[in-house]
XYZ file of C-alpha atoms in Angstrom:
781
model
C -17.024 10.624 1.163
C -16.074 6.982 1.692
C -12.437 5.903 1.524
C -11.223 4.409 -1.736
C -8.125 3.681 -3.773
C -9.956 4.081 -7.084
C -8.171 6.473 -9.404
C -9.642 8.872 -11.946
C -10.013 7.681 -15.523
C -7.102 8.607 -17.750
C -9.157 8.151 -20.916
C -12.854 8.789 -21.442
C -15.367 6.122 -20.475
C -17.529 5.429 -23.506
C -21.056 4.027 -23.349
C -21.954 1.186 -20.989
C -24.967 2.962 -19.449
C -27.107 -0.151 -19.570
C -24.279 -2.298 -18.256
C -23.573 0.075 -15.366
C -27.240 0.067 -14.376
C -27.369 -3.711 -14.641
C -24.308 -4.320 -12.452
C -25.574 -1.853 -9.829
C -28.887 -3.716 -9.777
C -27.097 -7.038 -9.313
C -25.047 -5.577 -6.440
C -28.256 -4.555 -4.716
C -29.509 -8.136 -4.996
C -26.359 -10.137 -4.241
C -23.219 -9.687 -2.166
C -21.091 -11.315 -4.872
C -21.193 -10.268 -8.510
C -18.616 -11.580 -10.985
C -18.123 -9.903 -14.344
C -16.972 -12.497 -16.853
C -15.841 -12.320 -20.441
C -12.930 -12.553 -22.817
C -9.771 -10.567 -22.227
C -10.065 -7.024 -23.516
C -13.864 -6.839 -23.351
C -13.726 -4.183 -20.621
C -14.482 -6.125 -17.425
C -11.993 -4.200 -15.294
C -13.018 -0.789 -16.570
C -16.702 -1.544 -16.013
C -16.034 -2.844 -12.501
C -14.049 0.241 -11.499
C -16.640 2.621 -12.936
C -19.422 0.726 -11.157
C -17.522 0.861 -7.864
C -17.036 4.599 -8.247
C -20.761 5.012 -8.869
C -21.847 3.181 -5.699
C -19.330 4.667 -3.253
C -22.010 6.389 -1.176
C -23.605 3.038 -0.431
C -20.387 1.786 1.197
C -19.350 4.157 4.017
C -16.249 2.080 4.821
C -14.908 2.352 1.298
C -14.655 0.860 -2.172
C -11.321 -0.852 -2.661
C -9.757 -2.213 -5.845
C -7.413 -5.201 -5.455
C -5.492 -5.821 -8.680
C -4.538 -9.491 -8.887
C -3.045 -9.692 -12.367
C 0.477 -9.266 -10.969
C 0.035 -11.892 -8.256
C 1.261 -15.352 -9.209
C 1.468 -17.090 -5.820
C -1.999 -18.033 -4.484
C -0.491 -18.198 -1.010
C -0.079 -14.420 -1.019
C -3.665 -13.647 -1.999
C -4.885 -12.819 1.513
C -1.846 -10.634 2.252
C -2.364 -8.770 -1.023
C -5.993 -7.983 -0.167
C -5.040 -6.963 3.371
C -2.221 -4.733 2.131
C -4.545 -2.955 -0.309
C -6.948 -2.230 2.534
C -4.094 -0.764 4.569
C -4.253 -3.667 7.015
C -0.615 -4.264 7.909
C -0.369 -7.891 8.975
C 2.398 -8.218 11.547
C 0.744 -10.798 13.769
C 1.470 -14.512 13.869
C -2.215 -15.313 13.473
C -3.454 -16.689 10.148
C -3.782 -13.720 7.754
C -7.334 -14.763 6.822
C -8.404 -14.521 10.467
C -6.910 -11.029 10.762
C -8.551 -9.917 7.502
C -11.958 -11.357 8.448
C -11.860 -9.628 11.849
C -10.993 -6.327 10.181
C -13.904 -6.586 7.727
C -16.366 -8.145 10.169
C -18.490 -5.037 10.781
C -17.513 -2.867 7.841
C -19.885 -1.973 5.025
C -17.339 -2.154 2.241
C -17.124 -3.052 -1.444
C -14.139 -5.155 -2.446
C -13.301 -5.210 -6.167
C -11.156 -8.248 -7.030
C -9.795 -7.652 -10.518
C -8.453 -10.466 -12.762
C -9.200 -13.585 -10.730
C -8.951 -16.137 -13.524
C -5.414 -17.390 -12.779
C -6.204 -17.679 -9.045
C -9.744 -18.968 -9.449
C -9.817 -21.606 -6.692
C -8.006 -19.403 -4.160
C -10.234 -16.413 -4.921
C -13.341 -18.544 -4.566
C -12.213 -19.875 -1.186
C -11.263 -16.418 0.074
C -14.507 -14.767 -1.045
C -16.602 -17.593 0.401
C -14.848 -17.269 3.767
C -15.102 -13.483 3.891
C -18.759 -13.325 2.885
C -19.612 -15.897 5.560
C -17.747 -13.971 8.273
C -18.494 -10.397 7.207
C -22.242 -9.754 6.796
C -21.874 -6.200 5.450
C -19.187 -6.969 2.865
C -19.909 -7.005 -0.885
C -17.550 -8.299 -3.567
C -17.391 -7.319 -7.239
C -15.015 -9.608 -9.130
C -13.739 -9.787 -12.694
C -12.659 -13.071 -14.214
C -12.703 -14.937 -17.488
C -14.897 -17.499 -15.742
C -17.114 -17.480 -12.636
C -15.695 -18.121 -9.181
C -18.228 -20.925 -8.840
C -19.429 -20.390 -5.269
C -22.938 -20.193 -3.853
C -24.724 -16.860 -4.004
C -22.663 -15.641 -6.948
C -24.247 -13.701 -9.790
C -21.996 -14.288 -12.784
C -22.701 -11.836 -15.587
C -20.915 -11.931 -18.962
C -19.872 -8.447 -19.998
C -21.098 -7.847 -23.557
C -19.013 -6.261 -26.259
C -19.746 -2.695 -27.321
C -22.660 -2.210 -29.675
C -21.694 -2.243 -33.364
C -23.606 -1.157 -36.480
C -25.234 -3.501 -38.942
C -23.407 -2.834 -42.204
C -26.520 -3.803 -44.177
C -28.329 -0.787 -42.733
C -27.306 2.742 -43.675
C -27.871 5.100 -40.790
C -28.033 8.906 -40.920
C -25.103 10.750 -39.369
C -27.086 11.786 -36.293
C -27.417 8.100 -35.348
C -23.732 7.142 -35.664
C -23.099 7.885 -32.008
C -25.678 5.321 -30.911
C -23.068 2.604 -31.546
C -20.622 2.469 -28.653
C -17.879 0.768 -30.658
C -17.906 3.529 -33.267
C -17.903 6.212 -30.569
C -14.933 4.546 -28.865
C -12.980 4.280 -32.117
C -13.637 7.932 -32.924
C -12.666 9.031 -29.420
C -9.369 7.136 -29.484
C -8.743 8.188 -33.075
C -8.875 11.865 -32.113
C -6.431 11.165 -29.289
C -4.088 9.591 -31.855
C -4.657 11.959 -34.786
C -6.250 15.191 -33.464
C -7.578 16.187 -36.878
C -9.536 12.943 -37.312
C -13.285 13.342 -37.862
C -15.938 10.733 -38.497
C -17.324 11.523 -41.971
C -19.602 9.971 -44.565
C -16.450 8.948 -46.439
C -14.833 6.971 -43.607
C -17.879 5.857 -41.604
C -18.356 2.593 -43.527
C -14.723 1.625 -42.985
C -14.849 2.531 -39.278
C -18.086 0.600 -38.851
C -16.499 -2.357 -40.647
C -13.474 -2.252 -38.320
C -15.705 -2.232 -35.249
C -17.779 -5.083 -36.553
C -14.761 -7.152 -37.593
C -13.358 -6.684 -34.099
C -16.690 -7.726 -32.561
C -16.897 -4.541 -30.518
C -14.057 -5.579 -28.175
C -12.719 -2.348 -26.603
C -9.061 -3.358 -26.408
C -9.003 -4.468 -30.048
C -10.725 -1.244 -31.155
C -8.258 0.887 -29.234
C -5.327 -0.978 -30.776
C -6.822 -0.486 -34.221
C -7.400 3.243 -33.689
C -3.715 3.742 -32.898
C -2.852 2.598 -36.439
C -4.366 5.776 -37.848
C -0.899 7.258 -37.458
C 0.212 5.212 -40.465
C -2.951 3.825 -42.114
C -6.339 5.071 -43.245
C -9.503 3.456 -41.841
C -9.967 1.570 -45.096
C -6.400 0.251 -45.011
C -6.927 -0.901 -41.430
C -10.116 -2.687 -42.455
C -8.402 -4.339 -45.411
C -5.583 -5.630 -43.269
C -7.989 -6.936 -40.652
C -9.888 -8.830 -43.305
C -6.719 -10.350 -44.658
C -5.564 -11.309 -41.206
C -8.768 -13.109 -40.371
C -8.629 -15.003 -43.619
C -5.358 -16.515 -42.400
C -7.037 -17.673 -39.169
C -10.107 -19.415 -40.589
C -8.386 -22.787 -40.359
C -7.863 -22.425 -36.609
C -9.522 -24.411 -33.855
C -13.293 -23.985 -33.917
C -13.709 -24.740 -30.215
C -12.219 -21.385 -29.233
C -14.479 -18.374 -28.789
C -14.539 -16.182 -31.885
C -13.908 -13.081 -29.813
C -10.773 -14.616 -28.365
C -9.523 -15.467 -31.858
C -10.371 -11.969 -33.002
C -8.513 -10.320 -30.160
C -5.458 -12.477 -30.693
C -5.588 -11.661 -34.365
C -5.597 -7.987 -33.534
C -2.632 -8.363 -31.208
C -0.739 -10.478 -33.737
C -1.407 -7.847 -36.350
C -0.134 -5.127 -34.000
C 2.925 -7.282 -33.351
C 3.693 -7.553 -37.054
C 3.345 -3.799 -37.551
C 6.191 -3.274 -35.056
C 9.787 -3.229 -36.227
C 11.908 -6.320 -35.614
C 13.620 -4.643 -32.645
C 10.271 -3.547 -31.174
C 8.951 -7.100 -31.457
C 12.010 -8.466 -29.697
C 11.716 -5.887 -26.933
C 7.980 -6.557 -26.569
C 8.654 -10.243 -25.939
C 11.443 -9.493 -23.444
C 9.349 -6.962 -21.533
C 6.939 -9.786 -20.700
C 9.296 -10.997 -17.936
C 8.369 -7.934 -15.866
C 5.468 -8.144 -13.443
C 3.599 -4.936 -12.782
C 5.395 -1.716 -13.623
C 9.063 -1.131 -14.415
C 11.347 1.766 -15.276
C 13.760 2.497 -18.110
C 16.798 1.440 -16.076
C 15.274 -2.002 -15.628
C 14.501 -2.251 -19.351
C 18.099 -1.390 -20.207
C 19.491 -3.779 -17.615
C 17.287 -6.768 -18.419
C 16.390 -6.490 -22.091
C 19.474 -5.071 -23.853
C 22.142 -7.202 -25.499
C 21.821 -10.187 -27.816
C 20.386 -8.128 -30.653
C 19.219 -5.014 -28.808
C 21.574 -2.090 -28.184
C 21.286 -0.463 -24.753
C 21.407 3.056 -26.190
C 18.383 2.250 -28.385
C 16.125 1.248 -25.487
C 14.579 4.682 -24.975
C 13.512 5.021 -28.606
C 12.221 1.463 -28.746
C 10.170 1.915 -25.579
C 8.833 5.207 -26.925
C 7.800 3.426 -30.113
C 5.890 0.789 -28.147
C 4.232 3.517 -26.072
C 3.142 5.277 -29.253
C 1.649 2.027 -30.532
C -0.271 1.543 -27.238
C 1.626 -1.645 -26.546
C 3.286 -0.191 -23.447
C 1.279 1.914 -20.998
C 2.811 4.614 -18.796
C 2.304 5.454 -15.121
C 3.719 8.470 -13.321
C 4.933 8.084 -9.742
C 6.061 11.393 -8.291
C 8.883 12.477 -10.606
C 9.399 9.023 -12.139
C 7.760 7.622 -15.262
C 7.162 3.894 -15.178
C 5.916 1.472 -17.799
C 3.706 -1.604 -17.864
C 2.140 -4.048 -20.277
C -1.574 -4.775 -20.325
C -2.107 -8.359 -19.261
C -3.306 -9.608 -22.631
C -0.359 -7.994 -24.376
C 2.050 -9.345 -21.779
C 0.693 -12.875 -22.245
C 1.199 -12.601 -25.979
C 4.773 -11.362 -25.495
C 5.522 -14.225 -23.104
C 4.383 -16.758 -25.702
C 6.705 -15.149 -28.219
C 9.561 -15.232 -25.713
C 9.011 -18.936 -25.122
C 8.870 -19.568 -28.836
C 12.295 -17.906 -29.114
C 13.631 -20.144 -26.337
C 14.641 -17.098 -24.267
C 12.330 -17.273 -21.275
C 14.697 -18.854 -18.735
C 17.627 -16.675 -19.773
C 15.550 -13.478 -19.530
C 14.027 -14.471 -16.202
C 17.510 -15.076 -14.837
C 18.610 -11.638 -16.067
C 15.479 -10.170 -14.490
C 16.366 -11.892 -11.204
C 19.968 -10.662 -11.364
C 18.887 -7.078 -11.994
C 16.526 -6.975 -9.002
C 19.076 -8.788 -6.864
C 21.527 -5.977 -7.642
C 18.815 -3.386 -6.975
C 18.367 -4.770 -3.455
C 22.119 -4.705 -2.902
C 22.225 -1.055 -3.993
C 19.414 -0.254 -1.575
C 21.330 -1.970 1.229
C 24.531 -0.076 0.432
C 22.675 3.248 0.449
C 20.430 2.547 3.428
C 22.450 4.625 5.892
C 22.144 7.732 3.726
C 19.737 10.527 2.764
C 18.216 8.145 0.186
C 16.203 6.092 2.667
C 12.897 7.638 1.687
C 13.707 7.146 -2.011
C 14.519 3.465 -1.513
C 11.432 2.787 0.571
C 9.226 4.219 -2.165
C 11.209 2.602 -4.971
C 11.162 -0.885 -3.480
C 7.475 -0.602 -2.703
C 6.818 0.041 -6.402
C 9.111 -2.848 -7.339
C 7.391 -5.290 -4.988
C 5.690 -7.357 -7.743
C 8.992 -7.748 -9.607
C 10.886 -8.728 -6.447
C 8.225 -11.327 -5.750
C 8.529 -12.594 -9.316
C 12.320 -12.864 -9.043
C 12.050 -14.802 -5.774
C 9.458 -17.115 -7.310
C 11.787 -17.830 -10.225
C 14.573 -18.768 -7.811
C 12.297 -21.178 -5.960
C 10.908 -22.856 -9.074
C 14.033 -23.016 -11.254
C 16.352 -25.944 -10.385
C 19.665 -24.890 -8.886
C 18.589 -21.389 -7.871
C 17.602 -21.947 -4.228
C 20.794 -20.336 -2.888
C 19.962 -17.237 -4.913
C 16.543 -17.199 -3.265
C 18.221 -17.203 0.147
C 20.469 -14.327 -0.861
C 17.575 -12.248 -2.187
C 15.355 -12.965 0.809
C 18.108 -12.090 3.289
C 19.447 -8.930 1.639
C 16.561 -6.517 2.268
C 15.332 -7.791 5.624
C 15.912 -4.650 7.682
C 14.271 -2.204 5.277
C 11.913 -4.359 3.224
C 10.433 -7.234 5.216
C 10.494 -4.932 8.258
C 8.056 -2.595 6.498
C 4.406 -2.508 7.624
C 2.480 -5.517 6.378
C 5.454 -7.605 5.218
C 6.440 -9.576 8.326
C 4.414 -12.643 7.328
C 5.480 -12.465 3.709
C 9.158 -12.148 4.682
C 8.854 -15.236 6.848
C 7.123 -17.085 4.027
C 9.945 -16.456 1.550
C 12.617 -17.270 4.143
C 10.826 -20.513 5.101
C 10.613 -21.631 1.473
C 14.223 -20.729 0.711
C 15.511 -22.465 3.862
C 13.522 -25.590 2.971
C 15.214 -25.786 -0.440
C 18.749 -24.482 0.244
C 19.749 -26.957 2.956
C 23.525 -26.866 2.517
C 25.431 -24.836 5.146
C 26.300 -21.335 3.949
C 26.567 -17.768 5.158
C 23.225 -16.878 3.586
C 21.515 -19.840 5.228
C 22.970 -18.825 8.586
C 21.724 -15.270 8.187
C 18.318 -16.426 6.964
C 17.812 -18.411 10.186
C 18.651 -15.332 12.259
C 16.436 -12.932 10.343
C 13.561 -15.383 10.295
C 13.859 -15.695 14.069
C 13.658 -11.921 14.508
C 10.527 -11.650 12.370
C 8.902 -14.467 14.342
C 9.721 -12.785 17.669
C 8.239 -9.440 16.593
C 5.016 -11.286 15.778
C 5.017 -12.808 19.249
C 5.935 -16.277 17.971
C 8.645 -16.849 20.596
C 8.732 -20.643 20.239
C 9.629 -20.444 16.564
C 12.097 -17.653 17.276
C 13.909 -19.826 19.825
C 13.841 -22.901 17.581
C 15.482 -20.990 14.719
C 18.319 -19.909 17.032
C 18.844 -23.320 18.603
C 22.123 -25.172 17.850
C 20.101 -27.916 16.175
C 18.784 -25.410 13.626
C 22.295 -24.180 12.883
C 23.736 -27.698 12.859
C 26.998 -26.624 11.238
C 29.772 -24.160 11.874
C 29.778 -23.107 8.237
C 28.556 -19.515 7.946
C 28.918 -18.693 11.649
C 32.599 -17.930 12.150
C 33.046 -14.482 10.587
C 32.564 -11.195 12.427
C 29.406 -10.253 10.534
C 27.723 -13.583 11.319
C 28.763 -13.479 14.978
C 27.437 -9.938 15.225
C 24.144 -10.990 13.700
C 23.918 -14.039 15.962
C 24.489 -11.863 19.018
C 21.894 -9.369 17.835
C 19.250 -12.052 17.184
C 19.914 -13.686 20.553
C 19.609 -10.342 22.341
C 16.505 -9.477 20.335
C 14.748 -12.609 21.572
C 15.781 -11.939 25.174
C 14.651 -8.291 25.131
C 11.247 -8.969 23.603
C 10.710 -11.892 25.987
C 11.420 -9.594 28.951
C 14.902 -10.812 29.982
C 16.522 -7.372 29.889
C 19.840 -8.246 31.621
C 20.464 -11.140 29.218
C 19.663 -8.922 26.243
C 22.204 -6.288 27.362
C 24.946 -8.931 27.628
C 24.115 -10.304 24.165
C 23.981 -6.858 22.545
C 27.377 -6.042 24.036
C 28.744 -9.306 22.623
C 27.302 -8.451 19.211
C 29.101 -5.095 19.240
C 32.322 -6.744 20.402
C 32.266 -9.083 17.386
C 33.570 -6.169 15.324
C 31.303 -6.462 12.288
C 32.053 -4.098 9.411
C 28.329 -3.832 8.627
C 27.439 -0.238 9.527
C 23.704 -0.904 9.480
C 24.132 -3.844 11.847
C 26.144 -1.691 14.245
C 23.466 1.024 14.264
C 20.713 -1.585 14.723
C 22.581 -3.075 17.677
C 23.325 0.280 19.300
C 19.692 1.325 19.042
C 18.457 -1.974 20.478
C 21.011 -1.766 23.312
C 19.774 1.772 23.969
C 16.244 0.407 24.442
C 17.488 -2.285 26.810
C 19.573 0.026 29.009
C 16.791 2.621 29.040
C 14.384 -0.016 30.345
C 17.031 -1.062 32.884
C 17.320 2.533 34.103
C 20.987 3.019 33.067
C 20.755 6.664 31.980
C 24.487 7.125 31.370
C 24.784 4.073 29.112
C 21.620 5.181 27.292
C 23.162 8.590 26.596
C 26.375 6.989 25.298
C 24.468 4.689 22.927
C 22.309 7.555 21.689
C 25.320 9.746 20.978
C 27.062 6.940 19.112
C 23.986 6.342 16.938
C 23.866 10.048 16.105
C 27.606 10.142 15.348
C 27.039 7.508 12.640
C 23.678 8.576 11.237
C 23.771 12.379 11.258
C 26.866 12.780 9.006
C 25.282 10.301 6.568
C 21.917 12.102 6.434
C 20.109 9.018 7.732
C 16.686 9.448 9.416
C 15.068 6.144 10.348
C 17.661 5.053 12.912
C 17.913 8.603 14.236
C 14.163 8.564 14.769
C 14.286 5.212 16.561
C 17.161 6.358 18.731
C 15.320 9.493 19.836
C 12.319 7.382 20.770
C 14.459 5.073 22.916
C 16.416 7.946 24.492
C 13.065 9.604 25.223
C 12.100 6.495 27.197
C 15.253 6.965 29.260
C 14.432 10.637 29.906
C 10.923 9.649 30.996
C 12.386 7.001 33.303
C 14.543 9.691 34.896
C 11.568 12.010 35.402
C 12.619 14.635 32.815
C 9.178 14.899 31.205
C 9.901 17.992 29.108
C 12.970 16.383 27.545
C 11.133 13.089 27.076
C 8.304 14.758 25.145
C 10.755 16.796 23.086
C 12.648 13.661 22.022
C 9.412 11.893 21.031
C 8.393 14.932 18.971
C 11.771 14.895 17.213
C 11.340 11.195 16.512
C 7.910 11.727 14.949
C 9.127 14.569 12.730
C 12.012 12.470 11.430
C 9.552 9.769 10.365
C 7.851 11.973 7.794
C 7.865 10.161 4.442
C 9.311 6.921 5.839
C 5.965 5.091 6.276
C 7.076 3.995 9.741
C 3.671 3.124 11.181
C 5.080 0.844 13.855
C 7.585 3.491 14.964
C 4.783 6.061 15.097
C 2.752 3.777 17.358
C 5.742 3.413 19.696
C 6.062 7.222 19.895
C 2.373 7.631 20.711
C 2.703 5.051 23.472
C 5.720 6.876 24.915
C 3.968 10.245 24.790
C 0.976 8.712 26.573
C 3.286 7.650 29.398
C 4.753 11.156 29.551
C 1.268 12.711 29.646
C 0.122 10.383 32.424
C 3.197 11.239 34.491
C 2.429 14.928 33.907
C -1.163 14.447 35.192
C -2.626 15.013 31.719
C -4.586 11.787 31.810
C -7.141 12.752 29.172
C -4.326 13.389 26.683
C -2.759 10.057 27.682
C -6.026 8.206 27.026
C -6.432 9.870 23.620
C -2.863 8.929 22.635
C -3.428 5.352 23.792
C -6.542 5.139 21.620
C -4.631 6.443 18.604
C -1.791 3.979 19.189
C -4.227 1.100 19.582
C -5.763 1.920 16.207
C -2.308 1.782 14.599
C -1.518 -1.556 16.228
C -4.820 -2.939 14.961
C -4.162 -1.657 11.456
C -0.934 -3.697 11.508
C -2.676 -6.800 12.858
C -0.486 -6.874 15.969
C -0.046 -5.173 19.333
C 2.568 -3.848 21.713
C 2.273 -6.978 23.862
C 5.184 -8.981 22.335
C 7.707 -6.339 23.500
C 7.102 -7.180 27.123
C 9.166 -4.525 28.949
C 7.562 -1.658 27.015
C 4.150 -3.297 27.272
C 4.473 -3.113 31.056
C 4.773 0.698 30.715
C 1.649 0.677 28.558
C -0.316 -1.265 31.163
C 0.723 1.087 33.955
C -0.246 4.111 31.828
C -3.698 2.632 31.166
C -4.258 2.030 34.883
C -3.244 5.589 35.820
C -5.450 7.181 33.166
C -8.451 5.025 34.081
C -8.046 5.751 37.775
C -7.820 9.519 37.227
C -10.586 9.895 34.615
C -13.037 7.188 35.527
C -14.069 4.544 33.036
C -16.607 6.670 31.136
C -14.262 9.599 30.500
C -11.358 7.262 29.766
C -13.309 5.343 27.127
C -14.536 8.569 25.509
C -11.003 9.942 25.184
C -9.630 6.554 24.079
C -12.205 6.173 21.298
C -11.701 9.772 20.169
C -8.018 9.002 19.611
C -8.887 5.927 17.591
C -11.076 7.969 15.251
C -8.201 10.233 14.168
C -6.460 9.773 10.838
C -2.741 9.054 10.875
C -1.911 12.678 10.038
C -4.265 13.874 12.773
C -2.669 11.488 15.259
C 0.779 12.884 14.504
C -0.461 16.477 14.716
C -2.136 15.790 18.058
C 0.963 14.016 19.366
C 3.060 17.033 18.374
C 0.510 19.267 20.158
C -0.217 21.031 16.887
C -3.891 20.075 17.189
C -6.289 20.367 20.168
C -7.727 17.335 21.832
C -10.755 16.037 19.905
C -13.889 17.475 21.491
C -15.504 14.072 21.125
C -13.080 12.866 23.773
C -15.568 14.177 26.358
C -18.937 12.637 27.169
C -21.887 14.594 25.834
C -23.302 17.088 28.343
C -26.665 17.565 26.681
C -28.766 16.451 23.742
C -27.731 19.339 21.487
C -24.225 19.233 19.881
C -22.061 22.304 19.392
C -22.808 24.392 16.343
C -20.145 24.668 13.646
C -19.118 28.112 14.928
C -18.997 26.897 18.529
C -16.829 23.994 17.431
C -14.460 26.420 15.711
C -14.339 28.648 18.804
C -13.698 25.627 21.015
C -10.712 24.590 18.940
C -9.363 28.130 18.889
C -9.718 28.445 22.661
C -7.864 25.158 23.072
C -4.976 26.676 21.131
C -5.168 29.890 23.153
C -6.009 32.032 20.118
C -8.323 34.508 21.855
C -7.383 37.406 19.618
C -8.260 35.440 16.476
C -11.664 34.596 17.958
C -12.425 38.215 18.802
C -11.229 39.374 15.396
C -13.074 36.653 13.516
C -16.625 37.378 14.644
C -18.891 39.838 16.437
C -21.955 37.632 16.630
C -23.964 37.694 19.863
C -24.323 34.480 21.763
C -27.762 32.893 21.688
C -28.921 30.467 24.392
C -29.153 26.900 23.163
C -32.216 24.844 24.008
C -31.514 21.902 26.236
C -28.062 22.990 27.398
C -26.957 23.363 31.016
C -27.854 26.819 32.463
C -24.901 29.107 32.983
C -24.619 29.912 36.681
C -22.505 33.017 36.102
C -24.905 34.613 33.625
C -28.644 34.006 34.177
C -30.570 33.366 31.000
C -27.510 31.955 29.239
C -26.128 28.464 28.955
C -22.844 26.870 29.791
C -21.007 24.771 27.233
C -18.204 22.392 27.987
C -15.288 22.769 25.593
C -12.237 20.553 25.282
C -8.799 21.759 26.222
C -5.732 19.489 26.184
C -5.049 20.143 29.868
C -7.854 22.031 31.522
C -10.935 20.003 30.684
C -14.099 22.146 30.736
C -14.314 25.781 29.636
C -17.414 27.818 30.560
C -19.526 29.273 27.786
C -18.925 32.773 29.253
C -15.417 32.555 27.796
C -17.005 31.968 24.419
C -19.492 34.781 24.968
C -16.770 37.314 25.704
C -14.601 36.182 22.849
C -17.362 36.128 20.257
C -18.850 39.507 21.139
C -15.451 41.092 21.528
C -16.579 42.885 24.692
C -14.415 43.167 27.753
C -17.217 42.084 30.061
C -19.659 39.251 29.944
C -22.699 40.019 27.780
C -25.792 41.276 29.614
C -28.243 38.733 30.895
C -30.915 39.889 28.492
C -29.047 38.333 25.574
């Protein structure tokens, strides 16, 4: 089954058979189909259901990119790349990286809610379709993207009954709007049934709401407190109040707004106030955030839970479950309405500032608890909060007088947030914008220059990294005199030297950073780990051991894992340098196990590279080539490579040469490509030697592949599980047409099975194991 991030429907999908067939037909005729229509008509739901229905036609996946939360057009490409799992850590333009990734993939990209980014979406789709001949795009927007080749199709409302025609009960279900209302009504009031007594009222509701799904769902929720006839009466009254409105607006849009306004008025005064304040959130949020941002000035903090529950019951607030946490969100149309109410109250700027302050404090909490057992929690939590952090940063950069706050927010999470896979370019973008606006000397400006330099260096942009560290960039002593700043300056200077290949200079600078005496525990651990890498590369085994032990003395008592993992990787390099291959492999295995749950893709790639070097030194060149192929796939998924870290890249190059020389180009390429075809979990399992080498790592020896049972036996043999093979089957071996004759047993064939170390295994081993006999089977078999 093709890869996808589409999730299962939470509620039933009603009707739309004709529409589904129509969209599928359009997709077969055009590589760009845009579903248009008013908000609430069901564009997103139809697009997702269509994508799920055509998955088999797209072997490289069907991927949904939700754009409603994205406000900055400049982050559009990164958002698409991140959804695809393409972690952009290179200095190349993100569009180039994305286009190269999609160039030969048969993939369906679903861009949902493009209307507020119309020009940017049009440019992106045009560029991708031109560069990627197998790519198809299904977009949803309130208006077409307006580019050549686009099929723009307005999504119709659900079918509604003609009230002038009385239909028998058996035909009620032919109207999709009625079916939807009844379905949602039962979910709200389980005893609800569509009867002859309420059918006319239900049909009237559906017709008054023009068959718009969102409006119908909102109306059905009111059955908790109103009868269908009462709902219809109130809708009629509401529309009467709107007949004097602007006639140039679409009637459906007026109808939907009327429905939302009506829902707003049915809320209590406190629920209305909370609804408007919740509109400052982007994406999902939790109860703590609601209490921190929305309470006060008329809303009591202790009442937040009940008020949120009331809005959930009224289908104003939707819920999402993430692991053990329940999070909330507003549908876009409802959020837009709440934001208009907030502006009408004159509270928007004040609430956005409170929103910014709350997420600023959240980042500070994450930083304080980083060296602790809560690392995994904070990585997951901040990933879910990414849209709100973006929104808070955007507020700082657009609200006069808040640029210094933008610097503070951009600097705070650098080591655990911008350093995450796929966020290097975005971190640099925010730091660049904040530095351009907050030009007065300050501690935060000083730190922003340093962190921006480090991100540039990791992407291989050494010129920018140097420029950001130059005295001209600093220009002032303000923000550079304290121990923390001196420690950071020393670290950034050493970082540039190490990655550029000047190992002796990096060691001196790291030592100076430690001597500065910073009280920042995370900075000290960062510096010790980086110094460990430098001295390991320099061959100073004793200094490497001292650094490693000091890292462990800080991290182990605090339950920290990420730095411990990095330190084991670096100390493993030192062990490999000293020729202790067993210890080197053991340290890399420990490093990989510590990474579980930390989403450390870059660190995993480094471990695979190190284990490849160990394998090559141990004359296990096929294993080395497979590990190199796996690592290369991880580097590509991040849009970068090992090359910027020049000392370690030299080890990589030497490992490649040794493996190629020992295996020959054909065998090397086969093993290399087999490693690249593994999933991330399979890569880790293979690196830990919990999984045999992929059999595809060997060139084919004949036209006929192994049977499923032979494949199973091959894997079991590679793990040395002879008893399990003998116990698992008693089938006699049958000669396979077209395979190499077995010299040891005339009339049989010889198969070549993968083993991590030993290469080829004769089929006679399989014969003995499968039959369970102590001798080879007779030649007559």
